[in-house]
Coordinates of C-alpha atoms and ligand atoms in Angstrom, one line a residue:
M1 CA 60.1 -95.6 -12.7
P2 CA 59.6 -98.5 -10.3
R3 CA 56.1 -98.6 -8.8
D4 CA 54.8 -99.9 -5.5
A5 CA 52.6 -102.8 -6.6
T6 CA 50.1 -102.3 -3.8
S7 CA 49.3 -98.6 -4.6
Y8 CA 46.3 -97.9 -6.7
V9 CA 46.4 -95.0 -9.2
G10 CA 43.4 -94.2 -11.2
R11 CA 42.6 -91.3 -13.6
F12 CA 39.9 -89.4 -15.4
A13 CA 41.0 -88.3 -18.9
P14 CA 38.5 -85.9 -20.6
S15 CA 39.0 -84.4 -24.0
P16 CA 38.1 -80.7 -23.9
T17 CA 35.6 -80.9 -26.7
G18 CA 32.8 -79.4 -24.6
P19 CA 31.6 -79.0 -21.0
L20 CA 30.9 -82.1 -18.8
H21 CA 27.5 -83.7 -19.2
L22 CA 25.8 -86.4 -17.2
G23 CA 27.5 -89.1 -19.3
S24 CA 31.0 -87.8 -18.7
L25 CA 30.1 -87.3 -15.0
I26 CA 29.3 -91.0 -14.7
A27 CA 32.8 -92.0 -16.0
A28 CA 34.5 -89.4 -13.8
L29 CA 32.5 -90.6 -10.7
A30 CA 33.2 -94.3 -11.4
S31 CA 36.9 -93.8 -11.7
F32 CA 37.0 -91.5 -8.6
L33 CA 35.0 -93.9 -6.4
A34 CA 37.1 -96.9 -7.6
A35 CA 40.3 -95.1 -6.6
R36 CA 39.1 -93.7 -3.3
H37 CA 37.5 -96.9 -2.2
R38 CA 41.0 -98.5 -2.5
G39 CA 42.6 -95.6 -0.7
G40 CA 44.3 -94.8 -4.0
T41 CA 45.4 -91.7 -5.9
W42 CA 43.0 -90.1 -8.5
L43 CA 44.6 -88.1 -11.3
V44 CA 43.0 -85.9 -13.9
R45 CA 44.6 -85.7 -17.4
M46 CA 43.4 -83.2 -20.0
E47 CA 43.6 -84.9 -23.4
D48 CA 44.0 -81.7 -25.4
I49 CA 45.9 -83.1 -28.4
D50 CA 43.2 -82.5 -31.1
P51 CA 42.8 -78.8 -31.4
P52 CA 40.4 -78.9 -34.3
R53 CA 37.9 -80.8 -32.1
E54 CA 38.3 -78.7 -29.0
E55 CA 36.2 -75.9 -27.7
P56 CA 37.9 -72.8 -26.3
G57 CA 37.5 -72.7 -22.5
A58 CA 36.3 -76.3 -22.2
S59 CA 39.3 -77.4 -20.1
G60 CA 38.6 -74.8 -17.5
R61 CA 34.9 -75.5 -17.5
I62 CA 35.5 -79.3 -17.0
L63 CA 37.9 -78.7 -14.1
H64 CA 35.5 -76.3 -12.5
S65 CA 32.6 -78.8 -12.8
L66 CA 34.7 -81.6 -11.3
Q67 CA 35.5 -79.3 -8.3
A68 CA 31.8 -78.2 -8.0
H69 CA 30.9 -81.9 -7.8
G70 CA 33.4 -82.6 -5.0
L71 CA 35.6 -84.6 -7.4
H72 CA 38.9 -83.2 -6.1
W73 CA 42.0 -84.8 -7.8
D74 CA 45.5 -85.3 -6.6
G75 CA 48.5 -83.5 -7.9
P76 CA 48.7 -81.2 -10.9
V77 CA 46.6 -81.8 -14.0
L78 CA 48.6 -83.3 -16.9
Y79 CA 48.0 -81.6 -20.2
Q80 CA 48.7 -83.8 -23.2
S81 CA 49.5 -80.7 -25.2
T82 CA 52.7 -80.4 -23.2
R83 CA 53.8 -84.0 -23.9
G84 CA 55.0 -83.9 -27.5
A85 CA 58.6 -84.9 -26.6
A86 CA 57.4 -88.0 -24.8
Y87 CA 55.2 -89.0 -27.7
D88 CA 58.2 -88.5 -30.2
T89 CA 60.4 -90.7 -28.0
A90 CA 57.8 -93.4 -28.1
L91 CA 57.5 -93.1 -31.9
D92 CA 61.3 -93.3 -32.2
A93 CA 61.3 -96.5 -30.1
L94 CA 58.5 -98.1 -32.2
G95 CA 60.4 -97.1 -35.4
R96 CA 63.7 -98.5 -34.2
V97 CA 62.2 -102.0 -33.8
G98 CA 60.6 -101.8 -37.2
H99 CA 57.0 -101.6 -36.2
L100 CA 56.1 -98.3 -37.9
F101 CA 55.4 -97.5 -41.5
S102 CA 54.3 -94.4 -43.4
C103 CA 50.9 -94.5 -45.0
D104 CA 49.5 -92.0 -47.5
C105 CA 46.1 -93.7 -48.0
T106 CA 43.2 -91.3 -48.5
R107 CA 39.7 -92.0 -47.1
A108 CA 38.8 -93.2 -50.6
N109 CA 41.4 -96.0 -50.8
M110 CA 41.7 -97.1 -47.2
G111 CA 41.0 -100.8 -46.3
P112 CA 38.3 -102.1 -43.9
G113 CA 38.0 -100.4 -40.5
G114 CA 40.2 -97.5 -41.7
S115 CA 43.2 -99.8 -42.2
C116 CA 45.9 -99.1 -44.8
C117 CA 45.1 -100.3 -48.3
G118 CA 48.0 -102.7 -47.9
T119 CA 50.6 -101.3 -50.4
C120 CA 52.1 -98.4 -48.3
R121 CA 54.2 -100.6 -46.1
N122 CA 56.1 -101.9 -49.1
T123 CA 56.8 -98.7 -50.7
G124 CA 59.4 -97.4 -48.2
A125 CA 59.5 -93.6 -48.1
A126 CA 56.0 -92.2 -48.4
T127 CA 55.1 -89.2 -50.5
A128 CA 54.2 -86.5 -48.0
P129 CA 51.8 -85.9 -46.2
S130 CA 51.5 -89.3 -44.6
A131 CA 50.3 -90.9 -41.4
L132 CA 52.4 -93.2 -39.3
R133 CA 50.9 -96.6 -38.6
V134 CA 51.8 -99.5 -36.4
A135 CA 51.8 -102.9 -38.2
V136 CA 50.1 -105.7 -36.4
P137 CA 51.1 -109.3 -37.2
A138 CA 48.1 -111.3 -38.6
A139 CA 48.3 -113.8 -35.7
C140 CA 48.2 -111.1 -33.0
R141 CA 45.4 -111.8 -30.5
I142 CA 44.9 -109.7 -27.4
D143 CA 43.1 -111.2 -24.4
F144 CA 42.2 -109.3 -21.2
D145 CA 39.7 -109.4 -18.4
D146 CA 37.5 -106.4 -17.8
V147 CA 36.0 -105.9 -14.3
V148 CA 32.5 -105.1 -15.7
Q149 CA 32.5 -106.4 -19.2
G150 CA 34.2 -109.8 -18.4
A151 CA 36.7 -111.8 -20.5
Q152 CA 37.6 -110.1 -23.8
S153 CA 39.4 -111.6 -26.8
C154 CA 40.3 -109.6 -29.8
A155 CA 41.9 -111.0 -33.0
L156 CA 43.6 -107.7 -33.5
G157 CA 45.9 -108.8 -36.4
R158 CA 42.9 -110.1 -38.4
E159 CA 40.5 -107.3 -37.5
L160 CA 42.8 -104.4 -37.6
P161 CA 46.2 -105.2 -39.3
D162 CA 47.5 -101.7 -38.6
F163 CA 46.4 -98.5 -36.9
I164 CA 47.5 -94.9 -36.8
V165 CA 49.8 -93.5 -34.1
R166 CA 50.5 -90.1 -35.8
R167 CA 48.0 -88.6 -38.1
K168 CA 48.5 -87.2 -41.5
D169 CA 48.1 -83.7 -40.2
G170 CA 51.0 -84.3 -37.7
L171 CA 48.8 -84.7 -34.6
Y172 CA 49.5 -87.6 -32.3
A173 CA 46.8 -90.2 -32.2
Y174 CA 44.8 -90.9 -29.0
Q175 CA 46.0 -94.5 -28.9
L176 CA 49.6 -93.5 -28.7
A177 CA 49.2 -90.6 -26.2
V178 CA 47.0 -92.5 -23.8
V179 CA 49.5 -95.4 -23.6
V180 CA 52.5 -93.2 -23.1
D181 CA 50.7 -91.1 -20.4
D182 CA 49.1 -94.0 -18.5
E183 CA 52.6 -95.4 -18.2
Q184 CA 54.2 -92.2 -17.2
Q185 CA 51.5 -91.5 -14.6
G186 CA 51.8 -95.0 -13.2
I187 CA 48.1 -95.8 -13.7
T188 CA 47.2 -99.2 -12.2
E189 CA 43.5 -99.3 -13.2
I190 CA 41.7 -97.6 -16.1
V191 CA 38.0 -96.9 -15.4
R192 CA 36.2 -95.3 -18.4
G193 CA 33.1 -95.6 -20.6
S194 CA 32.4 -98.8 -22.5
D195 CA 32.5 -96.9 -25.8
L196 CA 36.3 -97.1 -25.4
L197 CA 36.4 -100.9 -24.9
E198 CA 37.2 -101.5 -28.6
S199 CA 40.3 -99.3 -28.3
T200 CA 41.7 -101.4 -25.5
A201 CA 43.3 -104.1 -27.6
R202 CA 45.2 -101.5 -29.6
Q203 CA 46.4 -99.9 -26.4
I204 CA 47.5 -103.2 -24.9
Y205 CA 49.4 -104.1 -28.1
L206 CA 51.3 -100.7 -27.9
Q207 CA 52.0 -101.3 -24.2
Q208 CA 53.6 -104.6 -25.2
L209 CA 55.7 -103.1 -28.0
L210 CA 56.9 -100.2 -25.7
G211 CA 57.5 -102.4 -22.6
C212 CA 54.8 -100.7 -20.6
R213 CA 52.8 -102.3 -17.8
T214 CA 49.2 -103.3 -18.7
P215 CA 46.8 -101.8 -16.1
D216 CA 43.6 -103.4 -15.1
Y217 CA 40.4 -102.3 -16.9
M218 CA 36.9 -101.5 -16.0
H219 CA 34.6 -100.2 -18.7
V220 CA 31.4 -98.8 -17.3
P221 CA 28.2 -98.6 -19.3
V222 CA 27.7 -95.3 -21.2
L223 CA 24.6 -93.3 -21.1
T224 CA 22.6 -93.3 -24.4
D225 CA 19.7 -91.3 -25.7
G226 CA 16.4 -93.0 -26.8
Q227 CA 18.0 -94.2 -30.0
G228 CA 21.0 -95.9 -28.5
R229 CA 23.4 -93.1 -29.3
K230 CA 26.0 -92.2 -26.8
F231 CA 25.0 -89.2 -24.7
S232 CA 27.4 -86.6 -26.0
K233 CA 27.7 -83.0 -27.0
Q234 CA 27.1 -83.9 -30.6
N235 CA 23.8 -85.5 -29.6
H236 CA 22.8 -82.4 -27.7
A237 CA 23.6 -83.6 -24.2
P238 CA 23.0 -80.5 -22.0
P239 CA 26.0 -79.3 -19.9
L240 CA 25.9 -80.2 -16.2
D241 CA 24.3 -77.7 -14.0
D242 CA 27.0 -77.1 -11.4
T243 CA 24.5 -75.7 -8.9
A244 CA 22.7 -79.0 -8.8
A245 CA 25.8 -81.1 -8.0
C246 CA 24.2 -83.4 -5.4
D247 CA 21.3 -84.2 -7.7
N248 CA 23.7 -84.9 -10.5
L249 CA 25.8 -87.2 -8.3
R250 CA 22.7 -89.1 -7.2
S251 CA 21.6 -89.6 -10.8
A252 CA 25.1 -90.9 -11.7
L253 CA 25.1 -93.2 -8.7
H254 CA 21.7 -94.6 -9.7
F255 CA 22.9 -95.3 -13.2
L256 CA 26.0 -97.1 -11.8
R257 CA 23.7 -99.2 -9.6
Q258 CA 25.2 -97.9 -6.4
P259 CA 23.3 -97.5 -3.2
Q260 CA 21.8 -94.0 -2.7
P261 CA 23.5 -92.2 0.2
G262 CA 21.2 -91.0 3.0
S263 CA 19.0 -88.0 2.0
D264 CA 20.5 -86.0 4.9
L265 CA 23.8 -85.8 3.0
D266 CA 23.6 -82.5 1.4
T267 CA 27.0 -81.6 0.1
P268 CA 28.9 -83.3 -2.7
E269 CA 31.8 -84.1 -0.3
R270 CA 29.6 -85.8 2.3
L271 CA 27.7 -87.7 -0.4
L272 CA 30.9 -88.9 -2.0
R273 CA 32.3 -90.1 1.3
A274 CA 29.3 -92.4 1.7
A275 CA 29.4 -93.5 -1.9
T276 CA 33.1 -94.3 -1.6
A277 CA 32.5 -96.5 1.4
S278 CA 29.7 -98.5 -0.3
W279 CA 31.3 -98.6 -3.8
S280 CA 31.0 -101.9 -5.5
P281 CA 31.0 -102.6 -9.3
R282 CA 29.3 -106.0 -8.7
H283 CA 25.8 -104.9 -9.7
M284 CA 26.8 -102.7 -12.6
P285 CA 25.2 -103.6 -15.9
Q286 CA 27.5 -104.2 -18.9
S287 CA 25.5 -102.1 -21.2
L288 CA 23.2 -99.2 -21.0
S289 CA 20.1 -99.7 -18.9
L290 CA 18.8 -96.2 -18.7
D291 CA 17.6 -94.6 -21.9
L292 CA 17.1 -90.9 -21.8
P293 CA 14.6 -89.3 -24.1
S294 CA 16.2 -88.2 -27.4
R295 CA 16.5 -84.4 -27.7
G296 CA 16.3 -82.0 -30.6
Ligands
LIG301 N1 39.8 -88.6 -23.7 C1 39.0 -89.7 -23.9 C2 37.5 -89.2 -24.0 O1 37.2 -88.2 -23.5 C3 39.0 -90.7 -22.8 C4 40.3 -91.5 -22.9 C5 40.5 -92.6 -21.9 O2 39.8 -92.6 -20.8 O3 41.2 -93.5 -22.1 O4 36.7 -89.9 -24.6

């Protein structure tokens, strides 16, 4: 679909593996403010393509928390669980131009970084069950500029000669789904946590193979606990208290090095209006600068 080059479309794309916590609020808030500051559209996409990792009811809780924090999105939420046909079309397109191969490596015989051991792509038909991988030519290098992290250069072909786009268990891989959906939703800038920076080269390579536009990227620092581990449900990050939305938003703004809105602003919506007007990624640190005490 042709896009108006001047219109900004951003998105927040949570996986429903648990409720929102302060770390995920920071990513949601950064993408919201970046979009609203430019007068753009802000979409929410629920990345529910990995049922074994998901928590029942988490999608609903995430959406409720976003609303409670005044982070109101545009249009309907896109659920990746409804997008199988689009992912199959993309896999067909990759297969037709000869970029896919079946791989039946097990964890025990995989190569470095989870790559294929190297023999599967020569054996033709795999013995089921097998994953589908995209082959990356050895000379492939991906360069891009990140608004916060600066110039990035990845020797993708040397570092990761292939990567999975459909898993052995038949589930679509995050790398494939995110590229297909960012294109379909017309996303012009991806604002997300810096833990996903290393996925970006794979996504740009897939965009190139599929003829998709490459959006701009802004990877904001992720919150970590006292030991440098990402603040996450696995590391006992407490769920956001939706009744303390203004305090949560103020903490997230502090972490993103944004000016604090006046203390008289006492609703999430009023606070967000002020934060939207003053939004600037200029002073944002590239890596974590706020350690929280380790829990449990
Ligand atoms: N669903 C991913 C996550 O929750 C984020 C994907 C993205 O922003 O590209 O970590």
